[in-house]
Coordinates of C-alpha atoms in Angstrom, one line a residue:
Chain A
M1 CA -11.9 -11.5 35.5
P2 CA -8.7 -9.3 35.5
D3 CA -7.4 -7.7 38.4
P4 CA -8.3 -3.9 38.5
H5 CA -5.1 -3.1 40.2
A6 CA -3.1 -5.0 37.7
P7 CA -0.5 -3.0 35.9
D8 CA -1.1 -2.1 32.2
V9 CA 0.6 -4.4 29.7
L10 CA -0.3 -1.7 27.1
A11 CA -0.6 2.2 27.5
F12 CA -1.2 4.6 24.6
Q13 CA -0.5 7.8 25.8
N14 CA -1.8 10.4 23.3
V15 CA -0.4 8.6 20.3
C16 CA -0.8 10.3 16.9
K17 CA 0.3 8.8 13.8
T18 CA 0.0 10.3 10.2
Y19 CA 1.4 8.4 7.1
P20 CA 2.9 10.7 4.4
G21 CA 0.6 11.8 1.7
Q22 CA -2.6 11.1 4.0
P23 CA -4.9 14.3 4.7
R24 CA -6.0 12.9 8.1
P25 CA -4.0 11.2 10.9
A26 CA -4.6 7.5 11.1
L27 CA -4.5 7.7 15.0
D28 CA -5.2 11.0 16.6
D29 CA -4.4 11.5 20.1
L30 CA -5.1 8.0 21.1
K31 CA -5.3 7.2 24.9
L32 CA -6.0 3.4 25.9
R33 CA -4.9 1.2 28.5
V34 CA -4.9 -2.7 28.6
P35 CA -4.7 -4.3 32.0
R36 CA -2.7 -7.3 32.4
G37 CA -4.9 -10.4 32.0
S38 CA -7.5 -8.4 30.2
R39 CA -9.0 -9.7 26.9
M40 CA -9.2 -6.2 24.9
G41 CA -11.4 -5.9 21.7
I42 CA -10.6 -3.1 19.7
I43 CA -13.2 -2.5 17.1
G44 CA -14.0 -0.1 14.5
R45 CA -15.2 -0.1 11.0
S46 CA -12.4 0.0 8.0
G47 CA -10.5 3.3 8.4
A48 CA -10.7 3.7 11.8
G49 CA -7.2 3.1 12.7
K50 CA -7.0 -0.5 13.4
S51 CA -4.2 -1.5 11.2
T52 CA -2.0 1.5 12.4
L53 CA -2.6 0.3 16.0
V54 CA -1.6 -3.1 15.1
R55 CA 1.7 -2.0 13.3
L56 CA 2.4 0.2 16.3
L57 CA 1.9 -2.7 18.6
S58 CA 4.1 -4.9 16.7
G59 CA 6.8 -2.6 16.5
L60 CA 6.4 -2.2 12.5
D61 CA 5.8 1.6 12.9
T62 CA 6.5 4.3 15.7
P63 CA 4.2 7.1 16.8
D64 CA 4.6 10.6 15.6
T65 CA 4.0 11.8 18.9
G66 CA 3.0 10.5 22.1
E67 CA 4.3 7.3 23.6
L68 CA 3.4 3.6 23.5
R69 CA 4.3 2.0 26.8
V70 CA 4.7 -1.8 27.1
R71 CA 4.7 -3.5 30.2
G72 CA 5.7 -0.1 31.7
E73 CA 8.5 0.7 29.2
V74 CA 8.4 3.1 26.2
L75 CA 8.5 1.1 23.2
G76 CA 11.3 2.1 21.0
P77 CA 14.5 1.0 19.3
A78 CA 16.0 -0.3 22.7
T79 CA 13.0 -2.2 23.9
R80 CA 11.5 -3.3 20.5
A81 CA 13.4 -6.8 20.8
A82 CA 12.4 -7.6 24.0
H83 CA 8.7 -6.5 23.3
Q84 CA 8.5 -8.5 19.9
A85 CA 10.0 -11.9 21.9
R86 CA 7.1 -11.5 24.6
T87 CA 4.4 -10.6 22.0
G88 CA 2.5 -13.2 19.9
L89 CA 0.9 -12.4 16.4
V90 CA -1.9 -14.0 14.9
F91 CA -3.1 -12.4 11.2
Q92 CA -6.2 -12.3 9.3
Q93 CA -4.3 -13.5 6.4
F94 CA -2.3 -16.2 8.3
N95 CA 1.0 -14.9 6.9
L96 CA 2.4 -18.5 6.9
L97 CA 5.7 -19.1 5.1
A98 CA 4.2 -21.1 1.8
Q99 CA 7.8 -23.1 1.2
R100 CA 8.1 -24.2 4.7
T101 CA 6.4 -27.2 6.5
V102 CA 3.8 -26.5 9.4
L103 CA 6.7 -27.7 11.8
R104 CA 9.1 -25.1 10.3
N105 CA 6.6 -22.2 10.5
V106 CA 6.0 -22.7 14.0
T107 CA 9.9 -22.9 14.7
L108 CA 10.5 -19.6 12.7
P109 CA 10.2 -17.2 15.7
L110 CA 12.5 -19.3 17.7
E111 CA 15.0 -19.8 14.9
L112 CA 15.2 -15.8 14.5
R113 CA 16.2 -16.0 18.4
G114 CA 19.1 -18.7 17.9
V115 CA 17.1 -21.6 19.7
P116 CA 18.9 -24.8 18.8
R117 CA 17.0 -27.1 16.6
A118 CA 16.2 -29.9 18.6
R119 CA 14.9 -27.4 21.2
R120 CA 12.8 -25.5 18.7
D121 CA 11.4 -28.5 17.2
A122 CA 10.3 -30.0 20.5
L123 CA 8.6 -26.7 21.5
A124 CA 7.0 -26.3 18.1
R125 CA 5.8 -30.0 18.1
E126 CA 4.2 -29.5 21.7
Q127 CA 2.3 -26.3 20.4
L128 CA 0.8 -28.1 17.3
G129 CA -0.4 -30.6 19.6
L130 CA -2.1 -28.1 21.8
V131 CA -3.7 -26.5 18.7
G132 CA -4.8 -30.1 17.4
L133 CA -2.2 -30.2 14.6
G134 CA 0.2 -32.8 16.1
D135 CA -0.3 -35.0 13.0
Y136 CA 0.5 -32.1 10.4
A137 CA 3.9 -31.1 11.2
G138 CA 5.2 -32.4 7.7
R139 CA 2.7 -30.8 5.7
Y140 CA 2.8 -27.5 3.8
P141 CA 0.2 -24.5 4.5
A142 CA -1.2 -25.1 1.1
Q143 CA -2.5 -28.6 2.0
L144 CA -4.3 -27.1 5.2
S145 CA -7.7 -25.4 5.5
G146 CA -8.3 -21.9 6.6
G147 CA -8.9 -22.9 10.0
Q148 CA -5.9 -25.2 10.3
K149 CA -3.8 -22.5 8.8
Q150 CA -5.0 -20.1 11.5
R151 CA -4.3 -23.0 14.2
V152 CA -0.7 -23.1 12.9
G153 CA -0.5 -19.2 13.1
I154 CA -1.8 -19.4 16.8
A155 CA 0.9 -22.2 17.7
R156 CA 3.6 -20.1 15.9
A157 CA 2.4 -17.0 18.1
L158 CA 2.7 -19.0 21.2
V159 CA 5.9 -20.8 20.8
T160 CA 7.9 -18.3 22.4
A161 CA 5.8 -18.3 25.5
P162 CA 4.6 -14.7 25.3
D163 CA 2.5 -12.8 27.9
L164 CA 0.6 -10.8 25.3
L165 CA -1.2 -11.9 22.4
L166 CA -2.4 -9.8 19.3
A167 CA -4.9 -11.2 16.9
D168 CA -5.5 -9.0 14.1
E169 CA -8.9 -9.7 12.4
A170 CA -7.7 -13.4 13.3
T171 CA -11.2 -14.8 12.0
S172 CA -12.2 -12.5 9.5
A173 CA -11.2 -15.0 6.7
L174 CA -12.8 -17.9 8.2
D175 CA -16.5 -19.0 7.9
P176 CA -18.7 -18.7 11.1
E177 CA -18.3 -22.1 12.3
T178 CA -14.3 -22.0 12.1
S179 CA -14.3 -18.6 13.4
A180 CA -16.0 -19.7 16.5
G181 CA -13.7 -22.6 17.1
I182 CA -10.6 -20.4 16.7
L183 CA -12.3 -17.9 19.2
Q184 CA -12.9 -20.8 21.6
L185 CA -9.1 -22.0 21.3
L186 CA -8.0 -18.2 21.9
L187 CA -10.2 -18.0 24.9
E188 CA -8.9 -21.2 26.6
L189 CA -5.5 -20.5 25.6
Q190 CA -5.7 -17.2 27.4
R191 CA -7.1 -18.5 30.4
E192 CA -4.7 -21.3 30.6
R193 CA -1.6 -19.2 30.1
D194 CA -2.9 -16.0 31.9
L195 CA -2.3 -14.3 28.6
T196 CA -3.3 -10.5 27.9
L197 CA -5.3 -10.7 24.7
V198 CA -6.0 -8.0 22.3
I199 CA -8.1 -8.7 19.7
V200 CA -8.6 -6.2 16.8
T201 CA -11.7 -6.7 14.7
H202 CA -14.4 -5.1 12.7
Q203 CA -16.9 -7.9 13.8
L204 CA -18.9 -7.3 16.8
E205 CA -20.0 -11.1 17.4
V206 CA -16.0 -11.3 18.1
V207 CA -15.9 -8.8 20.7
R208 CA -19.1 -10.2 22.5
A209 CA -17.9 -13.7 22.3
V210 CA -14.4 -13.2 23.8
T211 CA -13.7 -10.1 25.4
T212 CA -13.7 -8.7 28.8
H213 CA -13.3 -4.8 27.7
V214 CA -13.8 -3.2 24.4
A215 CA -12.3 0.0 22.9
V216 CA -14.4 1.5 19.9
L217 CA -12.3 3.3 17.4
E218 CA -13.7 5.9 14.8
G219 CA -11.6 7.9 12.5
G220 CA -8.3 7.6 14.5
Q221 CA -10.0 8.3 17.8
L222 CA -11.0 6.3 20.7
V223 CA -14.8 7.3 20.9
E224 CA -15.9 4.9 23.6
S225 CA -14.1 2.1 26.0
G226 CA -14.9 0.3 29.1
E227 CA -16.1 -3.2 30.1
T228 CA -17.6 -5.2 27.0
A229 CA -21.2 -6.0 28.7
A230 CA -21.5 -2.4 30.0
V231 CA -20.4 -0.8 26.7
L232 CA -22.9 -3.0 24.7
R233 CA -25.5 -2.8 26.8
D234 CA -25.6 1.1 27.0
P235 CA -23.7 2.3 23.9
R236 CA -23.0 6.2 24.4
H237 CA -21.4 7.0 21.0
T238 CA -22.9 6.8 17.6
A239 CA -20.3 4.5 16.1
T240 CA -20.9 2.0 18.7
R241 CA -24.7 2.0 18.2
A242 CA -23.9 1.8 14.3
L243 CA -21.8 -1.3 15.2
L244 CA -24.7 -2.8 17.1
D245 CA -27.3 -1.9 14.7
A246 CA -25.5 -3.3 11.8
H247 CA -27.2 -6.6 13.1
R248 CA -30.5 -5.3 12.8
P249 CA -33.1 -8.2 11.6
Q250 CA -34.4 -8.0 8.3
V251 CA -38.2 -7.6 8.9
T252 CA -40.8 -5.9 7.3
L253 CA -42.7 -3.1 9.4
A254 CA -46.1 -1.8 9.5
P255 CA -46.4 1.9 8.5
G256 CA -45.3 4.1 11.4
E257 CA -43.7 1.2 13.3
T258 CA -40.0 1.7 14.4
L259 CA -37.5 -1.2 15.0
R260 CA -35.7 -0.8 18.2
R261 CA -33.1 -2.8 19.9
V262 CA -32.9 -3.2 23.8
T263 CA -29.9 -5.1 25.4
L264 CA -31.1 -7.1 28.9
P265 CA -28.9 -9.5 31.0
D266 CA -31.7 -11.9 30.2
L267 CA -34.8 -12.3 28.7
T268 CA -37.7 -13.6 31.1
A269 CA -41.6 -13.9 30.5
S270 CA -42.0 -11.0 32.9
T271 CA -39.3 -8.7 31.0
L272 CA -40.8 -9.5 27.5
A273 CA -44.6 -8.6 29.1
A274 CA -43.2 -5.4 30.1
L275 CA -41.8 -4.6 26.9
T276 CA -44.5 -5.4 24.8
R277 CA -47.2 -4.0 27.4
S278 CA -47.4 -0.8 25.1
G279 CA -48.1 -2.6 22.0
A280 CA -44.6 -3.2 20.6
R281 CA -44.1 -6.9 19.2
L282 CA -41.1 -8.8 19.7
V283 CA -39.2 -9.3 16.4
Q284 CA -36.0 -11.2 17.3
A285 CA -34.2 -12.1 20.4
E286 CA -30.6 -12.6 20.1
P287 CA -28.6 -14.1 23.0
H288 CA -24.8 -13.6 23.4
P289 CA -22.1 -13.7 26.3
Q290 CA -23.2 -10.3 27.4
G291 CA -27.1 -11.0 27.6
V292 CA -29.8 -10.8 25.0
D293 CA -30.3 -8.1 22.1
V294 CA -33.9 -7.7 22.1
W295 CA -35.6 -6.3 18.6
L296 CA -38.8 -4.9 18.9
A297 CA -41.1 -3.3 16.5
A298 CA -42.8 -0.5 18.3
P299 CA -46.0 1.1 17.1
A300 CA -45.4 5.1 16.1
A301 CA -46.4 6.6 19.3
E302 CA -43.7 4.5 21.1
A303 CA -40.8 5.7 19.0
A304 CA -39.3 7.8 21.5
P305 CA -35.9 8.8 21.5
Q306 CA -34.8 5.4 23.3
P307 CA -31.1 4.8 23.4
G308 CA -30.3 2.2 20.5
A309 CA -33.5 3.2 18.7
V310 CA -32.9 2.7 14.8
P311 CA -35.5 4.6 12.6
A312 CA -37.3 2.4 10.2
Chain B
M1 CA 32.5 -33.9 -43.7
T2 CA 32.1 -37.4 -42.1
W3 CA 30.3 -38.1 -38.9
E4 CA 33.8 -39.5 -37.6
T5 CA 35.4 -35.9 -38.2
L6 CA 32.3 -34.1 -37.1
W7 CA 31.9 -36.1 -33.8
P8 CA 34.9 -35.0 -32.0
L9 CA 34.3 -31.3 -33.1
L10 CA 30.7 -31.3 -31.9
A11 CA 31.9 -32.8 -28.8
Q12 CA 34.5 -30.5 -28.2
G13 CA 32.5 -27.4 -29.1
T14 CA 29.7 -28.7 -26.4
L15 CA 32.2 -29.1 -23.6
D16 CA 33.7 -25.5 -24.2
T17 CA 30.3 -24.0 -24.4
L18 CA 29.5 -25.8 -21.1
W19 CA 32.9 -24.5 -19.8
M20 CA 31.9 -21.1 -20.6
V21 CA 28.1 -21.1 -19.7
V22 CA 28.4 -23.1 -16.3
P23 CA 30.8 -20.9 -14.2
A24 CA 29.5 -17.6 -15.8
A25 CA 25.9 -18.8 -14.8
L26 CA 27.1 -19.9 -11.2
C27 CA 28.9 -16.4 -10.7
A28 CA 26.1 -14.2 -12.3
Q29 CA 23.6 -16.0 -10.3
L30 CA 25.5 -15.1 -6.9
L31 CA 26.4 -11.8 -7.8
G32 CA 22.8 -10.9 -9.7
T33 CA 21.2 -12.2 -6.7
A34 CA 23.0 -10.2 -4.4
L35 CA 22.5 -6.9 -6.7
G36 CA 18.5 -8.0 -6.8
V37 CA 18.6 -8.0 -3.1
L38 CA 20.0 -4.6 -3.0
L39 CA 17.6 -3.2 -5.5
T40 CA 14.8 -4.8 -3.4
L41 CA 15.9 -3.5 0.1
T42 CA 16.9 -0.2 -0.9
R43 CA 14.0 0.7 -3.2
P44 CA 11.4 3.3 -1.8
G45 CA 9.0 1.5 0.5
G46 CA 11.8 -1.4 0.7
L47 CA 13.0 -2.6 4.1
H48 CA 16.1 -0.1 4.0
P49 CA 15.0 2.7 1.5
L50 CA 17.9 4.3 0.2
P51 CA 16.6 6.5 -2.7
P52 CA 20.1 7.4 -3.9
L53 CA 21.6 4.2 -3.9
F54 CA 18.7 2.5 -5.5
R55 CA 18.7 4.9 -8.4
A56 CA 22.3 4.3 -9.2
L57 CA 21.9 0.3 -9.0
D58 CA 18.7 0.6 -11.1
A59 CA 20.5 2.9 -13.8
I60 CA 23.5 0.4 -13.7
V61 CA 21.2 -2.6 -14.2
N62 CA 19.5 -0.7 -17.1
V63 CA 22.6 0.2 -18.9
G64 CA 24.0 -3.3 -18.4
R65 CA 20.7 -4.8 -19.9
S66 CA 20.7 -2.4 -22.7
L67 CA 24.1 -2.8 -24.1
P68 CA 24.3 -5.6 -26.8
F69 CA 26.3 -8.5 -25.7
I70 CA 28.7 -8.1 -28.9
I71 CA 29.4 -4.6 -27.9
L72 CA 30.0 -5.6 -24.2
L73 CA 32.1 -8.3 -25.5
V74 CA 34.7 -5.9 -27.0
L75 CA 34.2 -3.2 -24.3
L76 CA 35.4 -5.7 -21.5
I77 CA 38.3 -6.8 -23.4
P78 CA 40.9 -5.0 -21.2
F79 CA 39.0 -6.2 -18.0
T80 CA 39.0 -9.8 -19.3
R81 CA 42.7 -9.6 -19.9
L82 CA 43.0 -8.2 -16.6
I83 CA 41.3 -11.2 -14.9
T84 CA 42.0 -14.4 -16.9
G85 CA 45.5 -12.9 -18.8
T86 CA 44.0 -13.4 -22.2
S87 CA 41.2 -12.0 -24.4
I88 CA 40.7 -15.2 -26.5
G89 CA 39.4 -18.4 -25.8
A90 CA 36.5 -20.1 -23.9
T91 CA 37.9 -19.2 -20.6
A92 CA 38.1 -15.4 -21.5
A93 CA 34.5 -15.6 -22.5
I94 CA 33.5 -16.4 -19.1
V95 CA 34.1 -13.0 -18.0
P96 CA 31.9 -10.9 -20.4
L97 CA 29.2 -13.7 -20.2
T98 CA 29.2 -13.2 -16.4
V99 CA 29.0 -9.3 -16.6
A100 CA 26.1 -9.5 -19.1
A101 CA 24.2 -11.8 -17.1
I102 CA 24.5 -9.9 -13.6
P103 CA 21.8 -7.3 -14.5
F104 CA 19.4 -9.8 -16.1
V105 CA 19.5 -11.9 -13.1
A106 CA 19.3 -8.9 -10.6
R107 CA 16.2 -7.9 -12.4
L108 CA 14.6 -11.2 -12.4
V109 CA 15.4 -11.5 -8.8
D110 CA 14.0 -8.1 -8.0
G111 CA 10.6 -9.3 -9.7
A112 CA 10.8 -12.6 -7.7
L113 CA 11.3 -11.1 -4.2
K114 CA 8.5 -8.2 -5.1
D115 CA 6.2 -11.3 -5.2
V116 CA 6.8 -12.5 -1.8
P117 CA 3.4 -11.4 0.2
H118 CA 4.0 -8.3 2.0
G119 CA 2.3 -9.7 4.9
V120 CA 4.8 -12.4 5.1
V121 CA 7.5 -10.1 5.3
D122 CA 5.9 -7.8 7.9
A123 CA 5.1 -11.0 10.3
A124 CA 8.7 -11.8 10.0
R125 CA 9.7 -8.4 11.0
A126 CA 7.1 -8.2 14.0
M127 CA 8.5 -11.4 15.2
G128 CA 12.2 -9.4 15.4
A129 CA 13.6 -10.7 12.2
T130 CA 16.7 -8.8 11.3
T131 CA 17.3 -7.4 7.6
A132 CA 19.7 -10.3 7.0
Q133 CA 17.2 -12.9 8.7
T134 CA 14.3 -11.5 6.5
V135 CA 16.2 -11.9 3.4
F136 CA 17.9 -15.4 4.1
K137 CA 14.8 -16.8 6.3
V138 CA 11.9 -15.3 4.3
L139 CA 12.4 -13.6 1.1
L140 CA 14.8 -15.7 -0.8
P141 CA 13.6 -19.1 0.3
E142 CA 9.8 -18.0 -0.4
A143 CA 10.9 -16.8 -3.7
R144 CA 13.2 -20.2 -4.5
P145 CA 10.7 -21.4 -7.3
A146 CA 10.7 -18.0 -9.0
L147 CA 14.6 -17.8 -8.3
I148 CA 15.1 -21.2 -10.2
H149 CA 13.0 -20.2 -12.9
A150 CA 15.2 -17.2 -13.2
F151 CA 18.4 -19.3 -13.4
T152 CA 16.9 -21.4 -15.9
V153 CA 15.9 -18.2 -18.3
M154 CA 19.7 -16.8 -17.8
V155 CA 21.6 -20.0 -18.5
V156 CA 19.3 -20.3 -21.8
S157 CA 20.4 -16.8 -22.8
L158 CA 23.7 -17.5 -21.8
I159 CA 23.9 -20.3 -24.1
G160 CA 22.9 -18.0 -26.8
Y161 CA 25.4 -15.5 -25.7
S162 CA 28.2 -18.2 -25.6
A163 CA 27.7 -18.7 -29.4
M164 CA 28.4 -14.9 -29.8
A165 CA 31.4 -15.2 -27.8
G166 CA 32.7 -18.1 -30.4
A167 CA 32.3 -15.4 -32.9
I168 CA 35.6 -13.5 -31.4
G169 CA 37.4 -16.7 -30.6
G170 CA 35.6 -18.0 -27.7
G171 CA 35.2 -21.3 -28.8
G172 CA 32.3 -23.5 -28.3
L173 CA 29.5 -24.6 -30.7
G174 CA 29.1 -21.1 -31.8
D175 CA 32.7 -21.0 -33.0
L176 CA 32.1 -24.3 -34.9
A177 CA 29.1 -22.9 -36.4
I178 CA 30.9 -19.7 -37.7
R179 CA 34.2 -21.3 -38.8
Y180 CA 32.6 -24.4 -40.6
G181 CA 29.1 -23.5 -41.4
Y182 CA 29.6 -19.8 -42.5
Q183 CA 33.1 -19.5 -43.5
R184 CA 33.6 -23.1 -45.1
F185 CA 29.8 -23.4 -46.2
E186 CA 29.5 -26.8 -44.6
T187 CA 25.7 -26.7 -43.9
G188 CA 25.8 -30.1 -42.5
V189 CA 28.2 -28.7 -39.5
M190 CA 25.9 -25.8 -39.1
F191 CA 22.9 -28.2 -38.7
A192 CA 24.6 -30.3 -36.3
T193 CA 25.6 -27.3 -34.2
V194 CA 22.0 -25.9 -34.1
A195 CA 21.0 -29.2 -33.4
A196 CA 23.4 -29.5 -30.4
L197 CA 22.5 -26.0 -28.9
L198 CA 18.7 -26.9 -29.2
V199 CA 19.3 -30.1 -27.0
L200 CA 21.3 -28.0 -24.6
V201 CA 18.5 -25.6 -24.3
Q202 CA 15.8 -27.9 -24.2
L203 CA 17.5 -30.0 -21.4
T204 CA 18.2 -26.9 -19.6
Q205 CA 14.7 -25.8 -19.7
W206 CA 13.1 -28.9 -18.8
A207 CA 15.6 -29.4 -15.7
G208 CA 15.0 -25.8 -14.6
D209 CA 11.0 -26.4 -15.0
R210 CA 11.2 -29.6 -13.0
A211 CA 13.5 -28.1 -10.2
A212 CA 11.1 -25.2 -9.9
A213 CA 8.0 -27.4 -9.7
R214 CA 9.5 -29.8 -7.3
S215 CA 10.6 -26.8 -5.1
D216 CA 7.1 -25.0 -5.2
H217 CA 4.9 -25.9 -2.1
R218 CA 2.4 -23.2 -2.9

């Protein structure tokens, strides 16, 4: 668990960004802190402002107003290079160079910094070994599977020994099994190297699997944030609830029945008995790292305005 | 004309053609690539948008490409004389051939660089790549197969242009075809010249396609 008194690695202070020709701001007065050593999930639907946030964090764009502080310093032309040197980026589409071998892809960030060839080759081979691709150095990206490409992307992101790793929809282009492997790898690397991990995603299961903290974006604004377990157990904002409800099971309800979700730390026989005492029936129990999502089909009389209740 | 008399003429014509085309192609590839990179960088939405410069370069490229080569050849006579000391002969023809090919290459290079995925360029920028590093480590190497293809197309065009340069005393296979085939009604020489040009073009295309395929790892 991150130290609650740890200094922030990232702090968005009233950040606004509007792109030319766009009627609405992409980010609207964003205030967000990412403590050192945390695993922050930034989740939102498409158009919520995630891509803009990534562009600001990677130094590709600057805020119109407000400040983005990185390791205590305002990110600007004078601090950008130092920030980029200590930040690793993992992308949805991997963004590997097709005409370079796997090894040359991983050495690229070092090459840009003028690290001598022998040194950068040694560092890159070490990283490739750590992501399980030690034997693939001479291959080209086109010869790899999606999961392998993303492992190369992760090796490339870590070759400069960053303290901040930014994963932008890193598993969105992968099948569920491969995604799980990549998330597990990110989790292990974060723990081993004491990294601050920022995962930008639209997938709730990614937030659940990996993060300690979550921030929910909607329409360019931060609508809810906090520790992942707390936010997902008791979501306050409709956007968060909508993300949770997107996982509602496909079930045929009897007339008058309502489907509702309860998130519990765990599901025991006694809690299940308590939940179903009033006539509700268990539809599905979905365990995840923060507990269990219990889906109940409740009779009409019980369809009270519970948090997380979904109209049938 | 017997084969014994035709053969040396054909060999000399081919050598003259190569002497015109090869240096012109190399110079044009260098300068055209530079111009193409400038177009890519300065266009709106490019890495260094400079709309006035972009519009000026774009206009120059368009004008250069729309001028018929035979007109350019005549227009450039003073410039050619300035550089080579003469406006006649194979060496003199290198100048207009280079000038004609530069905008052509620039347009092809601009197109090839535009096809490099945006995400790859953004990734390099986010890793801290300078503009020069982005151009030389990402854009040009990633576009290499397309650049080789562009070079091939340009060389084939230059072989055609070089035949036109022959018409104003540039020498080479075109000159041979005009002097013997057209002015002296030596149909045999005409056919032999056409055959030599065909072989040159085919060889160039074959070598270019092969090199592009070998360099493409996508």
